[in-house]
PDB file of N, CA and C in Angstrom:
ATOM      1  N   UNK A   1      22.650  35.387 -18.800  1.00 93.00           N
ATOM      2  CA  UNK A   1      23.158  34.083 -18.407  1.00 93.00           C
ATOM      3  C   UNK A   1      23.065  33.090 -19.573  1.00 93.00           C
ATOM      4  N   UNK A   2      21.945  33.313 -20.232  1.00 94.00           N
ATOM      5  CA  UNK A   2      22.011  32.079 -20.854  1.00 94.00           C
ATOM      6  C   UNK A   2      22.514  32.317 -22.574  1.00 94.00           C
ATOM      7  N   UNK A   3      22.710  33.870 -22.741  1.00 95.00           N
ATOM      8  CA  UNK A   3      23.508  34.537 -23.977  1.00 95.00           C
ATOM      9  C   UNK A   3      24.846  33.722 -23.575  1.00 95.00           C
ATOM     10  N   UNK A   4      25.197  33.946 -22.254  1.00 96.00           N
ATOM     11  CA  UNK A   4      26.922  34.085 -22.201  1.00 96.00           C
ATOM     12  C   UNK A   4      26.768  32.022 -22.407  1.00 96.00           C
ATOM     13  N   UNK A   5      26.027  31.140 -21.936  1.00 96.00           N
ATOM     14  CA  UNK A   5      26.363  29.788 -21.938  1.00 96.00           C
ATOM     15  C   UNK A   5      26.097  29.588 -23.713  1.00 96.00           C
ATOM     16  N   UNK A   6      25.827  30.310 -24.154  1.00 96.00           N
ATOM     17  CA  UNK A   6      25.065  29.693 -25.745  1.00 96.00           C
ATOM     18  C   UNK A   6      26.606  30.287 -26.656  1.00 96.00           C
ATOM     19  N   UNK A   7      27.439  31.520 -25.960  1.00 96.00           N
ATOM     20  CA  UNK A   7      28.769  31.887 -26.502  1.00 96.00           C
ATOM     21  C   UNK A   7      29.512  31.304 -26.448  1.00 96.00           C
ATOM     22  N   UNK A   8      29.754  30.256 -25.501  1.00 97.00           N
ATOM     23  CA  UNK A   8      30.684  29.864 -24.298  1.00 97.00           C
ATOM     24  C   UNK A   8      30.709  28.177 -25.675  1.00 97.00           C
ATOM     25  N   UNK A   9      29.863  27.555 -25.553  1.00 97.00           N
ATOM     26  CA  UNK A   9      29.302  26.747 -26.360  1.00 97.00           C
ATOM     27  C   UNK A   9      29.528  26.937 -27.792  1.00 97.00           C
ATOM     28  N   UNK A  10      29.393  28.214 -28.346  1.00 98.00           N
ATOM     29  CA  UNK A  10      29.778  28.381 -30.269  1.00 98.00           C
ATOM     30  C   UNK A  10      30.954  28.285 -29.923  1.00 98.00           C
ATOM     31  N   UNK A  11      31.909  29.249 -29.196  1.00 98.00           N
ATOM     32  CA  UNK A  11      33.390  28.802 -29.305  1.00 98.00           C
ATOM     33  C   UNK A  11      33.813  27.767 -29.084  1.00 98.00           C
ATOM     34  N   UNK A  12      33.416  26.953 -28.631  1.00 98.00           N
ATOM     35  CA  UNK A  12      33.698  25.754 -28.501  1.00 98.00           C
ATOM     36  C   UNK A  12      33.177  24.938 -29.523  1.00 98.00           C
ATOM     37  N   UNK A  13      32.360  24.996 -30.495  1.00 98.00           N
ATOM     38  CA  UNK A  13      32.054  24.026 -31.603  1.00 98.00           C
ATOM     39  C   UNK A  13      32.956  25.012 -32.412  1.00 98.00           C
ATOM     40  N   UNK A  14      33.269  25.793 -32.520  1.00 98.00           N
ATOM     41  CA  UNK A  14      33.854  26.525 -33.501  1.00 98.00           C
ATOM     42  C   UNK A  14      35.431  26.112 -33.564  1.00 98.00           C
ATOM     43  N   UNK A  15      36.081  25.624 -32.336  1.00 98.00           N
ATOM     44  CA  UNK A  15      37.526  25.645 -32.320  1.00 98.00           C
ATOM     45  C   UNK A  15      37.469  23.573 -32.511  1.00 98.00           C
ATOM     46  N   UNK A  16      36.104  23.375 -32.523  1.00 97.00           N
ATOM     47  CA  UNK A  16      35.855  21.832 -33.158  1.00 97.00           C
ATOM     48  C   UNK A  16      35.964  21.716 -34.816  1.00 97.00           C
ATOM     49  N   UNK A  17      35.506  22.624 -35.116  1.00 97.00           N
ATOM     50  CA  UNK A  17      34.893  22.970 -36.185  1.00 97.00           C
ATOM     51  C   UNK A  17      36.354  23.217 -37.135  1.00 97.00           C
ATOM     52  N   UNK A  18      36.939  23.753 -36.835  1.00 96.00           N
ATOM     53  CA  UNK A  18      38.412  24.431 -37.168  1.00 96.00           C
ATOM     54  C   UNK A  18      39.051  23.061 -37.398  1.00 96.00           C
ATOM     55  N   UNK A  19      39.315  22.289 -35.992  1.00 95.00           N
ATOM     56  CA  UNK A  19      40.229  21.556 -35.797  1.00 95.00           C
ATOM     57  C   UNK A  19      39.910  20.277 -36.999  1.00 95.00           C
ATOM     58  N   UNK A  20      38.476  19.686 -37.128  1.00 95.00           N
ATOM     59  CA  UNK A  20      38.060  18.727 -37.928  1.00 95.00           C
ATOM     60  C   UNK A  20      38.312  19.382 -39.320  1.00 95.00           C
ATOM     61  N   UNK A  21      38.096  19.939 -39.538  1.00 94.00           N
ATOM     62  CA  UNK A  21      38.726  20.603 -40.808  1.00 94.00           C
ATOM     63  C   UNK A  21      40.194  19.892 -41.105  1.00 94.00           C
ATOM     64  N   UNK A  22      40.875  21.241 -40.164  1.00 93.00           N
ATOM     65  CA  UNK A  22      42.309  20.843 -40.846  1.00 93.00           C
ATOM     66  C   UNK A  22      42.892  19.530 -40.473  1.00 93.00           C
ATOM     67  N   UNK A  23      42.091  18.455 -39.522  1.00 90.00           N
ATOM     68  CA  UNK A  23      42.442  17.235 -39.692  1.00 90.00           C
ATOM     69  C   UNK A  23      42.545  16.638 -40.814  1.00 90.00           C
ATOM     70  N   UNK A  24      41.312  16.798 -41.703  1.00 88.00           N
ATOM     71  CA  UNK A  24      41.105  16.213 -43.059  1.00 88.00           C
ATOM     72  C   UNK A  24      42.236  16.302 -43.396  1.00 88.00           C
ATOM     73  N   UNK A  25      42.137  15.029 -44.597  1.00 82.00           N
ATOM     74  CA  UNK A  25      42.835  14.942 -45.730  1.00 82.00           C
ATOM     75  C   UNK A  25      42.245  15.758 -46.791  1.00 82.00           C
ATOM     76  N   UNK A  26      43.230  16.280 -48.033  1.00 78.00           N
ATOM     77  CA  UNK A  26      42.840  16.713 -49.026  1.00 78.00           C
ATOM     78  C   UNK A  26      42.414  15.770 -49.612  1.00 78.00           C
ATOM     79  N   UNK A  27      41.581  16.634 -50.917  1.00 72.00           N
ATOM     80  CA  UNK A  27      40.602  15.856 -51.519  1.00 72.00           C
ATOM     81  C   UNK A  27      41.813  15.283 -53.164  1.00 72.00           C
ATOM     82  N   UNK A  28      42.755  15.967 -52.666  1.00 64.00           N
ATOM     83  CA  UNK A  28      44.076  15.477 -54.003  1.00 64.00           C
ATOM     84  C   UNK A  28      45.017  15.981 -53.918  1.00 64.00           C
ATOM     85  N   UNK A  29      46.177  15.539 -54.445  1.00 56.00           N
ATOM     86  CA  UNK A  29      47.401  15.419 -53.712  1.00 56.00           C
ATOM     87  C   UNK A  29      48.144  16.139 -55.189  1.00 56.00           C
ATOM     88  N   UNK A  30      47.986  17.809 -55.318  1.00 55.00           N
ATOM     89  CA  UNK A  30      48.185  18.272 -56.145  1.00 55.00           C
ATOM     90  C   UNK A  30      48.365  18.462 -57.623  1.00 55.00           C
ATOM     91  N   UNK A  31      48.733  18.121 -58.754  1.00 56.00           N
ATOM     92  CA  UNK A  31      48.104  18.168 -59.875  1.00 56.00           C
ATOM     93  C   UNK A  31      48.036  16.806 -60.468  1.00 56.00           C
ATOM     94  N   UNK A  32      48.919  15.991 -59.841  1.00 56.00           N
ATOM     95  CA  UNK A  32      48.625  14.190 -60.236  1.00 56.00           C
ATOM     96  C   UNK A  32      47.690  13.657 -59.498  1.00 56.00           C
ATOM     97  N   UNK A  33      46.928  14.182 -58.607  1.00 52.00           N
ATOM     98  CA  UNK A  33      45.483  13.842 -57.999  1.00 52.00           C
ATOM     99  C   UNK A  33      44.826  14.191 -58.976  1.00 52.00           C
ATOM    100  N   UNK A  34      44.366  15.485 -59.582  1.00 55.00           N
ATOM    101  CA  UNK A  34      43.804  15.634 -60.466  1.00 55.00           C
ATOM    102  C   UNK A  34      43.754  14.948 -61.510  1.00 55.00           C
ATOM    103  N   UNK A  35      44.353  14.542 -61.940  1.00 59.00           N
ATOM    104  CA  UNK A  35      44.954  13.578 -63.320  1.00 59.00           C
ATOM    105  C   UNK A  35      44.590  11.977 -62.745  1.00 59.00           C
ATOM    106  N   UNK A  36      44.890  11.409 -61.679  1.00 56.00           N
ATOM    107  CA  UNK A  36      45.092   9.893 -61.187  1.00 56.00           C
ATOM    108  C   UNK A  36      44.016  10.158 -60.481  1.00 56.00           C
ATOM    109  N   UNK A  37      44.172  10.636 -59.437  1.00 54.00           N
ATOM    110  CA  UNK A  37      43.107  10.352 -58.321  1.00 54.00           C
ATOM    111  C   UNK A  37      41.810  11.106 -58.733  1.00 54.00           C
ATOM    112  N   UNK A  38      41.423  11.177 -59.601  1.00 54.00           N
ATOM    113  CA  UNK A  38      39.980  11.640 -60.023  1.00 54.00           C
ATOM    114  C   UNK A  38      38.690  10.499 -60.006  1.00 54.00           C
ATOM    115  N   UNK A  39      39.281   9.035 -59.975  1.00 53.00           N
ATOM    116  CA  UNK A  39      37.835   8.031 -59.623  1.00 53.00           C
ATOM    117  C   UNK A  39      38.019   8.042 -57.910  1.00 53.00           C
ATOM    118  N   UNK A  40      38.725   8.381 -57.311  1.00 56.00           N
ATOM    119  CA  UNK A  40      38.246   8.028 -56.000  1.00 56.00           C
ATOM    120  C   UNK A  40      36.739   8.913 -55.686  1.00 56.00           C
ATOM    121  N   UNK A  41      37.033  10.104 -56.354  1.00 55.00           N
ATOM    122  CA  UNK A  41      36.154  11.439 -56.150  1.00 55.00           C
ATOM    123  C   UNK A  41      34.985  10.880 -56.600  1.00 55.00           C
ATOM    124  N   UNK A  42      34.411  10.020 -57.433  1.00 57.00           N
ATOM    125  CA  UNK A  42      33.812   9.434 -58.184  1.00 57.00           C
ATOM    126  C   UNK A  42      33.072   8.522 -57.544  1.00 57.00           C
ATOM    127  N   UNK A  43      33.846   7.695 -57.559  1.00 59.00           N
ATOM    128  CA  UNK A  43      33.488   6.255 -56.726  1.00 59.00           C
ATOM    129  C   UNK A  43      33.553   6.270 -54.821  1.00 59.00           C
ATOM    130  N   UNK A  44      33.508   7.698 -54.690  1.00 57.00           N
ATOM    131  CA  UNK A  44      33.584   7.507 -53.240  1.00 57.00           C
ATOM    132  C   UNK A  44      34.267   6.886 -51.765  1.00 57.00           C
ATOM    133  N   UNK A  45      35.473   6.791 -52.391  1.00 59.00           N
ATOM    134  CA  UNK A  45      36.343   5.696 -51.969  1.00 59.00           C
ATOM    135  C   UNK A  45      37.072   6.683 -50.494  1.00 59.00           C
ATOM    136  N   UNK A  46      36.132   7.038 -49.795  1.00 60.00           N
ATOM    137  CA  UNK A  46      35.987   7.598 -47.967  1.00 60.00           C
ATOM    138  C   UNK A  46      36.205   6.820 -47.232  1.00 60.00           C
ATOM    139  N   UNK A  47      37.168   6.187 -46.364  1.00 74.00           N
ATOM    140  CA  UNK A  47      37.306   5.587 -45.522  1.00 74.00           C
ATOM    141  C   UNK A  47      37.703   5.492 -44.351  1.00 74.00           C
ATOM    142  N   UNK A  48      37.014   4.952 -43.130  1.00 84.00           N
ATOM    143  CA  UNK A  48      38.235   5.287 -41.958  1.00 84.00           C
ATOM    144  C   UNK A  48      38.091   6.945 -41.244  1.00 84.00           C
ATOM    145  N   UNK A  49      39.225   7.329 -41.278  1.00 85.00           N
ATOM    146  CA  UNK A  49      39.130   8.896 -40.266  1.00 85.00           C
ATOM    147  C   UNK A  49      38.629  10.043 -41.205  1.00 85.00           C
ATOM    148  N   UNK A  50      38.593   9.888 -42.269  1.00 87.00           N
ATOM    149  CA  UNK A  50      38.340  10.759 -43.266  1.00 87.00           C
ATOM    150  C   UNK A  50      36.447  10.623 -43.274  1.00 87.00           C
ATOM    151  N   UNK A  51      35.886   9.914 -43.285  1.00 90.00           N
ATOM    152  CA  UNK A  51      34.707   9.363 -43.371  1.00 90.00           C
ATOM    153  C   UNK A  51      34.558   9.798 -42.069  1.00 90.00           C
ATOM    154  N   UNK A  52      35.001   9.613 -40.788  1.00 91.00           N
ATOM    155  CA  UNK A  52      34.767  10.097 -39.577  1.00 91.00           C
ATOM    156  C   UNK A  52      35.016  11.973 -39.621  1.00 91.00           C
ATOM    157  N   UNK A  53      35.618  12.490 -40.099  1.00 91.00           N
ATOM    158  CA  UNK A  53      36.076  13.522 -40.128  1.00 91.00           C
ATOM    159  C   UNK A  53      34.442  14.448 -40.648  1.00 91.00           C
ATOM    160  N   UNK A  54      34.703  14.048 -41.798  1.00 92.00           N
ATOM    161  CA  UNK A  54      33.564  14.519 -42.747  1.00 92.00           C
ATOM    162  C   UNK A  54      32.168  15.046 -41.918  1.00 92.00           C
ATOM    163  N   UNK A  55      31.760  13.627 -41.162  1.00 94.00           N
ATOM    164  CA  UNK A  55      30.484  13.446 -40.721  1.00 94.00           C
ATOM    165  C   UNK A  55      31.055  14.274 -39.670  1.00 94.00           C
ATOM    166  N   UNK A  56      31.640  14.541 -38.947  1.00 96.00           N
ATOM    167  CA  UNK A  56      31.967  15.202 -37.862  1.00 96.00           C
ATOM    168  C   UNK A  56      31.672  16.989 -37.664  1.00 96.00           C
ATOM    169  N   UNK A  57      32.295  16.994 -39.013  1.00 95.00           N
ATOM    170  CA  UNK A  57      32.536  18.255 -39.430  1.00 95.00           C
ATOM    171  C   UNK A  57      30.814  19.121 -39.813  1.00 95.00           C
ATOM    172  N   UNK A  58      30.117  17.476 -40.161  1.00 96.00           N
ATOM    173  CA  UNK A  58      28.727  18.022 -40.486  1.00 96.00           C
ATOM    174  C   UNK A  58      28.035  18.319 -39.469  1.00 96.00           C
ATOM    175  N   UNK A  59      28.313  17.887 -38.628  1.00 97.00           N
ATOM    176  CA  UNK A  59      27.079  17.836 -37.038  1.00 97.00           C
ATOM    177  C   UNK A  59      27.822  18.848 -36.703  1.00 97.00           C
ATOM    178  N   UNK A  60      29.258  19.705 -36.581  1.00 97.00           N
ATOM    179  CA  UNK A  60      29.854  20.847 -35.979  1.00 97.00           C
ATOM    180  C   UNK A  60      28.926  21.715 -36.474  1.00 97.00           C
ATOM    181  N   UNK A  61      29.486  21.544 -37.794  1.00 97.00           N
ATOM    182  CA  UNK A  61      28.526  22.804 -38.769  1.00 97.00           C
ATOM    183  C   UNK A  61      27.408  23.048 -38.898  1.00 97.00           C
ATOM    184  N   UNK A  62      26.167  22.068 -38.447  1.00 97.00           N
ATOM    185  CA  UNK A  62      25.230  22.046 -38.309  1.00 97.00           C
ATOM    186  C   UNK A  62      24.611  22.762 -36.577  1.00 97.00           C
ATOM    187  N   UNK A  63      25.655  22.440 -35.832  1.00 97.00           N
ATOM    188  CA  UNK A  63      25.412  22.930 -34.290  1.00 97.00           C
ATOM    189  C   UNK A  63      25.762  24.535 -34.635  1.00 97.00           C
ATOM    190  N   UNK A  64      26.927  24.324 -34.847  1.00 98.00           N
ATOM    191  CA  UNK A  64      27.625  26.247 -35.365  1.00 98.00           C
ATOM    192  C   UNK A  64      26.453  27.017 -35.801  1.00 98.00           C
ATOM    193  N   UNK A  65      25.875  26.257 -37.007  1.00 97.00           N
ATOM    194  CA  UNK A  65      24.328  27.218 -37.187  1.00 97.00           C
ATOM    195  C   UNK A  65      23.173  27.314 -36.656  1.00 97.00           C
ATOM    196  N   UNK A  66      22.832  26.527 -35.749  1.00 97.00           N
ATOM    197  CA  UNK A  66      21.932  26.261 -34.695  1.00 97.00           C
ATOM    198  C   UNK A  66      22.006  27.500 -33.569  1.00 97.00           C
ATOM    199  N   UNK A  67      23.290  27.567 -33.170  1.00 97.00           N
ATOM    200  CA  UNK A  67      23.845  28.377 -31.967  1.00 97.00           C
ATOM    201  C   UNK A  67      23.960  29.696 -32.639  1.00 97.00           C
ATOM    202  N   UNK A  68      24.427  30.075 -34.080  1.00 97.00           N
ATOM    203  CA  UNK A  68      24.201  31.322 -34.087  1.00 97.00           C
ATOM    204  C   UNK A  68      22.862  31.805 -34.607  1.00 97.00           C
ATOM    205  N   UNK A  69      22.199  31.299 -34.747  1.00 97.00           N
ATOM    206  CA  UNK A  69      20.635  31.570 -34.752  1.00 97.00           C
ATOM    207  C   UNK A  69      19.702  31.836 -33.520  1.00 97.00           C
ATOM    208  N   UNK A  70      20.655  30.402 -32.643  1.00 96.00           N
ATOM    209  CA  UNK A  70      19.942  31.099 -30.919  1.00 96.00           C
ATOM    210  C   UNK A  70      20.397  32.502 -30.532  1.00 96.00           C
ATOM    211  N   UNK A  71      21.666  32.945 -30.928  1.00 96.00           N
ATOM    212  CA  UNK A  71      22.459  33.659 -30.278  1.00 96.00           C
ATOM    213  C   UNK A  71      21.735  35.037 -30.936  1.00 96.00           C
ATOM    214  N   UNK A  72      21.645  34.796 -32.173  1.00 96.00           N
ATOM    215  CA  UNK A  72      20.739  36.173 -32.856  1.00 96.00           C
ATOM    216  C   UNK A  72      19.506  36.328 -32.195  1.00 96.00           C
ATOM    217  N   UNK A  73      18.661  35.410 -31.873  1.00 95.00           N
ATOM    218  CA  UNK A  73      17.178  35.511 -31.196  1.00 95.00           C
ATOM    219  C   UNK A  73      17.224  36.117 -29.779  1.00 95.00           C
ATOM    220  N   UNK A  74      18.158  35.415 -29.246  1.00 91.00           N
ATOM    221  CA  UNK A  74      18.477  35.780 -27.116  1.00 91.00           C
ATOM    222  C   UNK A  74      18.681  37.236 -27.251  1.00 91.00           C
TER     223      UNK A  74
END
C-alpha cells in the first residue's frame, strides 16, 4: 500500500518535473546569446517565471530524490 502511494506520487513529481523544465526559457538564444547575452549569465538577470521556474524545478528535483530513496528502502 504504501510502495504503490509513494509510486503514484514520483510519477507525479516526475511529469512536474518534465513539464517545469521544458517551460523554461533557454539560457541563450543560439550563437548571438553566446556572444551578447553572456552578462545576463553573469549578472543574474532571472526574472519573473523563469526565477519561478528554476526554484520550482528545485523542490521537484529535490522531492524526485526523496521519493526514490523511499521507494528503494519500502
Amino acid at each position: 500500500m504504501l510502495k504503490t502511494i509513494l509510486l503514484i506520487l514520483q510519477i507525479i513529481v516526475a511529469l512536474g518535473l518534465i513539464s517545469t523544465v521544458l517551460l523554461q526559457s533557454g539560457k541563450s538564444a543560439g550563437l548571438s546569446g553566446s556572444i551578447a547575452g553572456g552578462g545576463e549569465a553573469i549578472f543574474g538577470k532571472k526574472k519573473g517565471l523563469d526565477d519561478f521556474f528554476a526554484k520550482i524545478t528545485a523542490y521537484l528535483a529535490a522531492a524526485f530524490i526523496i521519493l526514490t530513496l523511499a521507494l528503494a528502502l519500502v
